[in-house]
């Protein structure tokens, strides 16, 4: 008899999770066989930088069958050890640096396999207002839902929340305790424990963080969603909403979330209890970055600034404005810090690559500009796209001038270059 396919296994788990929402899964690890690991391999990105062992996806694929067979033996026997994660630092726009973890490629395969199992279970448990790192869900869907909730529930107040260093401060013991409410397979829990306690290599030093999710790990988004599902989502549905006098909503994308309330009294009550709730799970709501603001549709004769604030969510600033017909509508524009970040990144790229052949520069710039449009080109945000387009032209002209003998390329000459190498024009892609 043929063994069930990977998709069949995952579907059976998902069906069981739906039919028996109170059940605890105790027998999952046996599902991770060679076929399962092979599917996990295919679902793992192949273009990421190698980890501490310097083995690339191409290297691993050269002896794929042999490697997967050996990996399966180690996972099945419990001999698999999570290797340390290499940490590098990237510059941020504010002058600070943010850490990036680079797990080994083989470790990503095992993490992907476990993430597939956990996802089959928890996707049935997660709330509809959770959008981050979930199959078939996108930031644009979250943006569309945010607008619908604000308009449909007559939202007057917004809690713009910020969790201080969530991915670095995730408590390991509490995370395992939350997972055991649904999954008690010893082998799966041990693998998660190994990833949580895997060391971090930075230069020549090796450290073992006592908190935080696996840096750069495939498993991290799943673990973070599981934890915040318990900390925030379930609490909001079970304890908060029934006690509210007016309508309210929660919208979460990974660790970024907003809460909207129709009544000011409800919003202030949530604002009071929110830090206490997170403190129970050893997390901190940032006191300066978290704010309560009035966000209501202005009256006919009011201006948008009259007692009304704006807030940022998923890279966009949300605000009230008048349409061409004079009606008040909820609009979005690219957040200022995102505009600055994109402009600075393109300026620096043009600077460091100005001596490359013109055709190569053009091809990469087109990719970068189209990538920006792909996310930010939503209805009502055309001016921000135009601003980026103008800054790209300016940066490219300036740094091309710096590689020639001319003090500055005249506009007529640069226009001829743009005619031969036309940069992508701004256009709206997402009608949300």
Short mmCIF file of C-alpha atoms in Angstrom, two decimals:
data_model
loop_
_atom_site.label_atom_id
_atom_site.label_comp_id
_atom_site.label_asym_id
_atom_site.label_seq_id
_atom_site.Cartn_x
_atom_site.Cartn_y
_atom_site.Cartn_z
CA UNK A 1 0.00 0.00 0.00
CA UNK A 2 1.34 3.42 -0.93
CA UNK A 3 2.11 5.71 1.94
CA UNK A 4 -0.05 8.85 2.05
CA UNK A 5 1.35 11.91 0.34
CA UNK A 6 2.53 14.91 2.30
CA UNK A 7 -0.53 16.93 1.35
CA UNK A 8 -2.79 14.09 2.52
CA UNK A 9 -1.01 13.95 5.86
CA UNK A 10 -1.35 17.68 6.38
CA UNK A 11 -5.01 17.61 5.36
CA UNK A 12 -5.75 14.86 7.88
CA UNK A 13 -4.14 16.91 10.64
CA UNK A 14 -6.06 20.02 9.59
CA UNK A 15 -9.36 18.09 9.54
CA UNK A 16 -8.68 16.67 13.00
CA UNK A 17 -7.84 20.17 14.29
CA UNK A 18 -11.16 21.47 12.94
CA UNK A 19 -13.29 18.56 14.18
CA UNK A 20 -11.68 18.42 17.63
CA UNK A 21 -10.62 21.96 18.59
CA UNK A 22 -9.96 20.94 22.20
CA UNK A 23 -7.76 17.94 21.37
CA UNK A 24 -4.03 17.90 22.07
CA UNK A 25 -1.78 16.36 19.39
CA UNK A 26 0.65 13.83 20.88
CA UNK A 27 1.81 11.86 17.84
CA UNK A 28 3.15 14.03 15.03
CA UNK A 29 6.88 13.38 14.67
CA UNK A 30 6.39 10.02 12.89
CA UNK A 31 4.89 11.93 9.95
CA UNK A 32 8.27 13.48 9.17
CA UNK A 33 9.74 10.85 6.85
CA UNK A 34 12.03 11.24 3.83
CA UNK A 35 9.15 12.30 1.57
CA UNK A 36 8.10 14.91 4.12
CA UNK A 37 11.64 16.28 4.33
CA UNK A 38 11.85 16.33 0.54
CA UNK A 39 8.69 18.43 0.37
CA UNK A 40 10.13 20.71 3.06
CA UNK A 41 13.28 21.02 0.94
CA UNK A 42 11.23 22.10 -2.10
CA UNK A 43 9.38 24.70 0.00
CA UNK A 44 12.63 26.21 1.32
CA UNK A 45 14.11 29.22 -0.44
CA UNK A 46 17.26 28.44 -2.36
CA UNK A 47 18.63 31.97 -2.82
CA UNK A 48 19.43 32.85 0.80
CA UNK A 49 22.97 33.28 2.08
CA UNK A 50 24.56 30.14 3.59
CA UNK A 51 24.82 29.72 7.33
CA UNK A 52 27.77 28.96 9.57
CA UNK A 53 28.62 25.73 7.72
CA UNK A 54 28.87 27.66 4.39
CA UNK A 55 26.77 25.00 2.61
CA UNK A 56 24.58 26.57 -0.07
CA UNK A 57 21.33 25.16 -1.44
CA UNK A 58 23.21 24.20 -4.62
CA UNK A 59 25.82 22.31 -2.58
CA UNK A 60 23.11 20.44 -0.68
CA UNK A 61 21.27 19.52 -3.89
CA UNK A 62 24.31 17.79 -5.40
CA UNK A 63 23.73 14.76 -3.13
CA UNK A 64 20.12 15.44 -2.21
CA UNK A 65 18.90 11.85 -1.74
CA UNK A 66 21.87 10.93 0.41
CA UNK A 67 21.63 14.13 2.44
CA UNK A 68 17.89 13.76 3.09
CA UNK A 69 18.32 10.11 4.06
CA UNK A 70 21.02 11.00 6.57
CA UNK A 71 18.97 13.94 7.85
CA UNK A 72 15.93 11.69 8.35
CA UNK A 73 18.00 9.18 10.33
CA UNK A 74 19.26 11.90 12.66
CA UNK A 75 15.83 13.48 13.16
CA UNK A 76 14.13 10.11 13.78
CA UNK A 77 16.77 8.95 16.27
CA UNK A 78 16.92 12.28 18.13
CA UNK A 79 20.55 12.82 17.10
CA UNK A 80 19.79 15.97 15.15
CA UNK A 81 21.47 19.03 16.67
CA UNK A 82 20.45 22.57 15.80
CA UNK A 83 23.60 24.38 14.63
CA UNK A 84 24.39 27.92 15.81
CA UNK A 85 22.93 30.78 13.80
CA UNK A 86 25.31 33.28 12.27
CA UNK A 87 24.35 36.88 13.05
CA UNK A 88 25.13 39.87 10.85
CA UNK A 89 24.06 43.50 11.30
CA UNK A 90 22.36 45.73 8.75
CA UNK A 91 22.21 49.53 8.91
CA UNK A 92 18.86 51.18 9.66
CA UNK A 93 17.76 54.62 8.48
CA UNK A 94 18.05 56.07 12.00
CA UNK A 95 21.73 55.15 12.23
CA UNK A 96 21.08 52.08 14.36
CA UNK A 97 21.64 48.50 13.26
CA UNK A 98 19.32 45.51 13.21
CA UNK A 99 20.42 41.88 13.52
CA UNK A 100 19.83 39.30 10.80
CA UNK A 101 20.22 35.58 11.48
CA UNK A 102 21.53 33.12 8.89
CA UNK A 103 20.64 29.50 9.78
CA UNK A 104 22.22 26.65 7.86
CA UNK A 105 20.30 25.37 4.85
CA UNK A 106 19.77 21.91 6.34
CA UNK A 107 18.40 23.44 9.53
CA UNK A 108 15.91 25.40 7.44
CA UNK A 109 14.63 22.14 5.97
CA UNK A 110 13.92 20.63 9.40
CA UNK A 111 12.38 23.89 10.61
CA UNK A 112 10.18 23.98 7.50
CA UNK A 113 9.01 20.41 8.15
CA UNK A 114 7.98 21.23 11.72
CA UNK A 115 6.41 24.52 10.60
CA UNK A 116 4.29 22.59 8.08
CA UNK A 117 2.95 20.34 10.85
CA UNK A 118 2.29 23.19 13.27
CA UNK A 119 0.71 25.26 10.51
CA UNK A 120 -1.75 22.49 9.64
CA UNK A 121 -2.98 22.56 13.25
CA UNK A 122 -2.88 26.22 14.17
CA UNK A 123 -4.24 27.55 10.88
CA UNK A 124 -7.55 26.13 12.05
CA UNK A 125 -7.24 27.93 15.40
CA UNK A 126 -5.97 31.35 14.32
CA UNK A 127 -8.44 34.24 14.19
CA UNK A 128 -9.50 35.79 10.88
CA UNK A 129 -8.03 39.15 11.89
CA UNK A 130 -4.50 37.69 12.00
CA UNK A 131 -2.78 38.20 8.64
CA UNK A 132 0.98 37.91 9.13
CA UNK A 133 2.97 34.94 7.77
CA UNK A 134 -0.11 32.92 6.85
CA UNK A 135 -0.72 31.11 3.56
CA UNK A 136 -3.12 32.92 1.26
CA UNK A 137 -3.00 36.15 3.28
CA UNK A 138 -1.19 39.36 2.44
CA UNK A 139 -0.55 42.85 3.84
CA UNK A 140 -2.87 44.29 1.19
CA UNK A 141 -5.72 42.13 2.46
CA UNK A 142 -5.03 43.45 5.96
CA UNK A 143 -5.07 47.04 4.67
CA UNK A 144 -8.38 46.44 2.92
CA UNK A 145 -9.86 44.90 6.06
CA UNK A 146 -8.64 47.80 8.19
CA UNK A 147 -10.46 50.28 5.98
CA UNK A 148 -13.63 48.16 5.97
CA UNK A 149 -13.61 47.88 9.78
CA UNK A 150 -13.09 51.61 10.32
CA UNK A 151 -15.92 52.50 7.98
CA UNK A 152 -18.31 49.67 8.81
CA UNK A 153 -18.10 49.98 12.60
CA UNK A 154 -18.07 53.77 12.86
CA UNK A 155 -14.66 53.67 14.53
CA UNK A 156 -13.83 56.86 16.43
CA UNK A 157 -10.66 55.85 18.32
CA UNK A 158 -7.53 53.93 17.37
CA UNK A 159 -4.95 52.26 19.61
CA UNK A 160 -1.71 52.27 17.64
CA UNK A 161 0.32 49.69 19.59
CA UNK A 162 3.98 48.71 19.60
CA UNK A 163 5.56 45.68 21.30
CA UNK A 164 9.09 46.42 22.46
CA UNK A 165 11.55 44.02 20.82
CA UNK A 166 9.08 41.16 20.54
CA UNK A 167 11.26 38.73 18.59
CA UNK A 168 14.18 39.32 20.96
CA UNK A 169 12.21 39.10 24.21
CA UNK A 170 9.99 36.07 23.56
CA UNK A 171 10.11 33.96 26.74
CA UNK A 172 11.11 30.36 25.96
CA UNK A 173 9.37 28.71 28.93
CA UNK A 174 6.10 30.54 28.33
CA UNK A 175 6.24 29.75 24.61
CA UNK A 176 6.63 26.02 25.28
CA UNK A 177 3.81 26.22 27.80
CA UNK A 178 1.52 27.78 25.19
CA UNK A 179 2.46 25.17 22.56
CA UNK A 180 1.79 22.29 24.97
CA UNK A 181 -1.84 23.39 25.18
CA UNK A 182 -2.24 22.02 21.63
CA UNK A 183 0.88 19.95 20.87
CA UNK A 184 2.50 17.52 23.33
CA UNK A 185 4.63 15.45 20.99
CA UNK A 186 7.95 15.06 22.82
CA UNK A 187 10.06 14.88 19.65
CA UNK A 188 8.53 18.06 18.20
CA UNK A 189 8.90 19.92 21.49
CA UNK A 190 12.54 18.83 21.77
CA UNK A 191 13.28 20.11 18.28
CA UNK A 192 11.70 23.46 19.13
CA UNK A 193 13.76 23.55 22.33
CA UNK A 194 16.94 22.92 20.35
CA UNK A 195 16.20 25.86 18.05
CA UNK A 196 15.35 28.14 20.96
CA UNK A 197 18.66 27.31 22.65
CA UNK A 198 20.84 27.19 19.54
CA UNK A 199 23.79 29.50 19.91
CA UNK A 200 24.40 32.71 17.98
CA UNK A 201 27.74 33.20 16.22
CA UNK A 202 28.87 36.79 15.88
CA UNK A 203 32.41 37.19 14.62
CA UNK A 204 34.49 34.83 16.74
CA UNK A 205 32.11 34.74 19.72
CA UNK A 206 29.36 32.22 20.46
CA UNK A 207 26.50 33.19 22.78
CA UNK A 208 23.30 31.50 23.93
CA UNK A 209 20.39 33.96 24.28
CA UNK A 210 17.91 33.10 27.02
CA UNK A 211 14.98 34.78 25.25
CA UNK A 212 13.86 35.41 21.69
CA UNK A 213 12.81 33.36 18.68
CA UNK A 214 15.30 31.61 16.37
CA UNK A 215 16.89 34.42 14.35
CA UNK A 216 16.17 34.16 10.66
CA UNK A 217 14.56 30.78 11.23
CA UNK A 218 11.73 29.41 9.13
CA UNK A 219 10.03 28.34 12.36
CA UNK A 220 10.06 31.84 13.93
CA UNK A 221 6.95 33.26 12.19
CA UNK A 222 4.89 30.22 13.20
CA UNK A 223 6.07 30.35 16.82
CA UNK A 224 5.41 34.09 17.04
CA UNK A 225 1.90 33.68 15.66
CA UNK A 226 1.17 30.85 18.10
CA UNK A 227 2.35 32.94 21.05
CA UNK A 228 0.53 36.13 20.08
CA UNK A 229 -2.59 34.12 19.30
CA UNK A 230 -2.72 33.25 22.99
CA UNK A 231 -1.41 36.53 24.37
CA UNK A 232 -3.55 38.89 22.27
CA UNK A 233 -5.99 37.36 19.80
CA UNK A 234 -7.82 34.87 22.02
CA UNK A 235 -7.81 37.32 24.93
CA UNK A 236 -9.38 40.02 22.77
CA UNK A 237 -12.17 37.73 21.54
CA UNK A 238 -12.78 35.99 24.86
CA UNK A 239 -12.35 38.76 27.44
CA UNK A 240 -12.31 42.16 25.74
CA UNK A 241 -15.03 42.25 23.10
CA UNK A 242 -17.85 40.96 25.36
CA UNK A 243 -17.15 43.81 27.84
CA UNK A 244 -17.21 46.64 25.31
CA UNK A 245 -20.15 49.06 25.10
CA UNK A 246 -19.58 49.89 21.43
CA UNK A 247 -18.18 48.08 18.44
CA UNK A 248 -14.46 47.37 18.20
CA UNK A 249 -11.95 45.38 16.19
CA UNK A 250 -8.40 44.04 16.34
CA UNK A 251 -6.17 43.66 13.30
CA UNK A 252 -2.77 42.00 13.63
CA UNK A 253 0.07 41.39 11.19
CA UNK A 254 2.83 39.45 13.00
CA UNK A 255 3.77 41.63 16.00
CA UNK A 256 2.24 44.79 14.50
CA UNK A 257 -1.37 45.45 15.48
CA UNK A 258 -4.04 48.15 15.82
CA UNK A 259 -7.27 48.20 17.82
CA UNK A 260 -10.23 50.32 16.80
CA UNK A 261 -13.13 51.34 19.06
CA UNK A 262 -16.39 53.12 18.48
CA UNK A 263 -16.56 54.44 22.07
CA UNK A 264 -13.85 56.48 23.76
CA UNK A 265 -14.55 54.77 27.11
CA UNK A 266 -13.85 51.36 25.58
CA UNK A 267 -10.62 52.54 24.00
CA UNK A 268 -9.33 53.97 27.27
CA UNK A 269 -10.18 50.76 29.15
CA UNK A 270 -8.25 48.67 26.61
CA UNK A 271 -5.37 51.14 26.73
CA UNK A 272 -5.20 50.62 30.50
CA UNK A 273 -5.28 46.82 30.56
CA UNK A 274 -3.16 46.17 27.44
CA UNK A 275 0.25 46.65 29.15
CA UNK A 276 -0.87 44.46 32.06
CA UNK A 277 -1.92 41.67 29.73
CA UNK A 278 1.41 41.66 27.92
CA UNK A 279 3.36 41.92 31.18
CA UNK A 280 1.80 38.60 32.25
CA UNK A 281 3.67 37.02 29.33
CA UNK A 282 6.88 38.99 30.01
CA UNK A 283 6.38 41.32 27.07
CA UNK A 284 6.35 45.11 27.12
CA UNK A 285 4.02 47.51 25.34
CA UNK A 286 6.26 50.44 24.38
CA UNK A 287 5.04 53.41 26.49
CA UNK A 288 6.14 56.09 24.02
CA UNK A 289 5.35 54.40 20.70
CA UNK A 290 1.93 53.12 21.80
CA UNK A 291 -0.73 55.80 21.64
CA UNK A 292 -4.46 56.37 21.73
CA UNK A 293 -5.75 58.79 19.11
CA UNK A 294 -9.05 60.12 17.94
CA UNK A 295 -9.73 58.88 14.44
CA UNK A 296 -13.25 59.75 13.38
CA UNK A 297 -14.77 60.90 10.14
CA UNK A 298 -14.83 64.72 10.31
CA UNK A 299 -18.17 66.48 10.29
CA UNK A 300 -19.23 68.22 7.09
CA UNK A 301 -17.74 71.61 8.03
CA UNK A 302 -14.68 70.37 9.89
CA UNK A 303 -11.16 70.00 8.62
CA UNK A 304 -9.39 66.66 8.82
CA UNK A 305 -6.96 68.05 11.41
CA UNK A 306 -9.75 69.14 13.77
CA UNK A 307 -9.29 66.73 16.68
CA UNK A 308 -8.25 63.93 14.34
CA UNK A 309 -4.98 62.04 14.19
CA UNK A 310 -3.18 59.79 11.74
CA UNK A 311 -1.47 56.46 12.36
CA UNK A 312 0.95 54.20 10.54
CA UNK A 313 0.29 50.53 9.86
CA UNK A 314 2.09 48.18 7.46
CA UNK A 315 4.13 50.99 5.93
CA UNK A 316 1.22 53.33 5.23
CA UNK A 317 -0.09 56.43 6.98
CA UNK A 318 -3.86 56.25 7.38
CA UNK A 319 -5.81 59.51 7.41
CA UNK A 320 -9.15 61.12 6.57
CA UNK A 321 -9.38 63.29 3.44
CA UNK A 322 -12.03 64.65 1.12
CA UNK A 323 -12.69 63.02 -2.21
CA UNK A 324 -13.21 64.96 -5.43
CA UNK A 325 -16.94 64.92 -4.69
CA UNK A 326 -16.37 66.47 -1.27
CA UNK A 327 -17.05 63.32 0.76
CA UNK A 328 -14.81 62.28 3.64
CA UNK A 329 -12.95 59.06 2.81
CA UNK A 330 -10.22 57.02 4.49
CA UNK A 331 -6.99 57.25 2.51
CA UNK A 332 -3.48 55.79 2.73
CA UNK A 333 -0.10 57.13 1.69
CA UNK A 334 3.38 55.74 2.07
CA UNK A 335 4.66 56.47 5.58
CA UNK A 336 7.34 59.17 5.59
CA UNK A 337 9.99 56.95 7.15
CA UNK A 338 9.38 54.33 4.45
CA UNK A 339 9.77 56.98 1.75
CA UNK A 340 13.04 58.16 3.31
CA UNK A 341 14.28 54.59 3.65
CA UNK A 342 13.57 53.80 -0.01
CA UNK A 343 15.11 57.05 -1.25
CA UNK A 344 18.25 56.62 0.86
CA UNK A 345 18.64 52.99 -0.24
CA UNK A 346 18.37 53.91 -3.92
CA UNK A 347 20.75 56.86 -3.49
CA UNK A 348 23.34 54.63 -1.86
CA UNK A 349 22.93 51.94 -4.52
CA UNK A 350 23.46 54.46 -7.32
CA UNK A 351 26.51 55.78 -5.51
CA UNK A 352 28.18 52.38 -4.98
CA UNK A 353 27.35 51.04 -8.44
CA UNK A 354 27.91 54.11 -10.62
CA UNK A 355 30.91 52.54 -12.41
CA UNK A 356 28.98 49.46 -13.53
CA UNK A 357 27.88 49.32 -17.19
CA UNK A 358 24.84 51.49 -17.83
CA UNK A 359 22.68 48.55 -18.95
CA UNK A 360 23.42 46.62 -15.74
CA UNK A 361 22.56 49.64 -13.60
CA UNK A 362 19.33 50.11 -15.52
CA UNK A 363 18.24 46.49 -15.07
CA UNK A 364 18.80 46.51 -11.30
CA UNK A 365 17.18 49.93 -10.83
CA UNK A 366 14.11 48.71 -12.71
CA UNK A 367 13.87 45.70 -10.40
CA UNK A 368 14.13 47.90 -7.31
CA UNK A 369 11.58 50.46 -8.52
CA UNK A 370 9.11 47.78 -9.62
CA UNK A 371 9.54 46.05 -6.26
CA UNK A 372 8.60 49.30 -4.50
CA UNK A 373 5.57 49.76 -6.75
CA UNK A 374 4.51 46.15 -6.18
CA UNK A 375 3.87 46.91 -2.51
CA UNK A 376 3.07 50.62 -2.30
CA UNK A 377 1.12 51.14 -5.54
CA UNK A 378 -2.32 51.23 -3.94
CA UNK A 379 -5.21 53.46 -4.91
CA UNK A 380 -4.79 57.00 -3.58
CA UNK A 381 -1.01 56.73 -3.18
CA UNK A 382 0.07 57.96 -6.62
CA UNK A 383 1.81 61.10 -5.37
CA UNK A 384 4.14 59.09 -3.14
CA UNK A 385 5.04 56.89 -6.11
CA UNK A 386 5.79 59.98 -8.18
CA UNK A 387 8.03 61.28 -5.41
CA UNK A 388 10.06 58.07 -5.41
CA UNK A 389 10.27 58.09 -9.22
CA UNK A 390 11.61 61.66 -9.17
CA UNK A 391 14.19 60.79 -6.49
CA UNK A 392 15.43 57.80 -8.52
CA UNK A 393 15.94 59.98 -11.58
CA UNK A 394 17.77 62.57 -9.48
CA UNK A 395 20.02 60.01 -7.79
CA UNK A 396 20.87 58.23 -11.03
CA UNK A 397 21.71 61.47 -12.83
CA UNK A 398 23.83 62.74 -9.93
CA UNK A 399 25.98 59.61 -9.58
CA UNK A 400 26.35 59.08 -13.32
CA UNK A 401 27.68 62.63 -13.41
CA UNK A 402 30.23 61.79 -10.72
CA UNK A 403 31.85 59.14 -12.88
CA UNK A 404 32.34 61.40 -15.91
CA UNK A 405 34.53 64.45 -16.55
CA UNK A 406 31.51 66.69 -16.79
CA UNK A 407 30.61 68.47 -13.58
CA UNK A 408 27.00 67.51 -14.13
CA UNK A 409 25.16 65.70 -16.92
CA UNK A 410 22.85 68.23 -18.62
CA UNK A 411 19.18 67.35 -18.50
CA UNK A 412 18.93 67.06 -22.28
CA UNK A 413 21.69 64.45 -22.31
CA UNK A 414 20.17 62.62 -19.35
CA UNK A 415 16.78 62.65 -21.09
CA UNK A 416 18.41 60.85 -24.03
CA UNK A 417 19.74 58.25 -21.61
CA UNK A 418 16.26 57.82 -20.12
CA UNK A 419 14.82 57.46 -23.60
CA UNK A 420 17.17 54.55 -24.24
CA UNK A 421 16.73 53.18 -20.71
CA UNK A 422 13.25 54.24 -19.52
CA UNK A 423 12.64 53.74 -15.81
CA UNK A 424 9.27 52.21 -14.82
CA UNK A 425 6.60 54.89 -14.59
CA UNK A 426 4.41 55.07 -11.46
CA UNK A 427 1.12 53.23 -11.78
CA UNK A 428 -1.52 51.92 -9.41
CA UNK A 429 -1.46 48.13 -9.09
CA UNK A 430 -3.71 47.38 -6.12
CA UNK A 431 -7.28 48.70 -6.16
CA UNK A 432 -7.89 48.42 -2.42
#
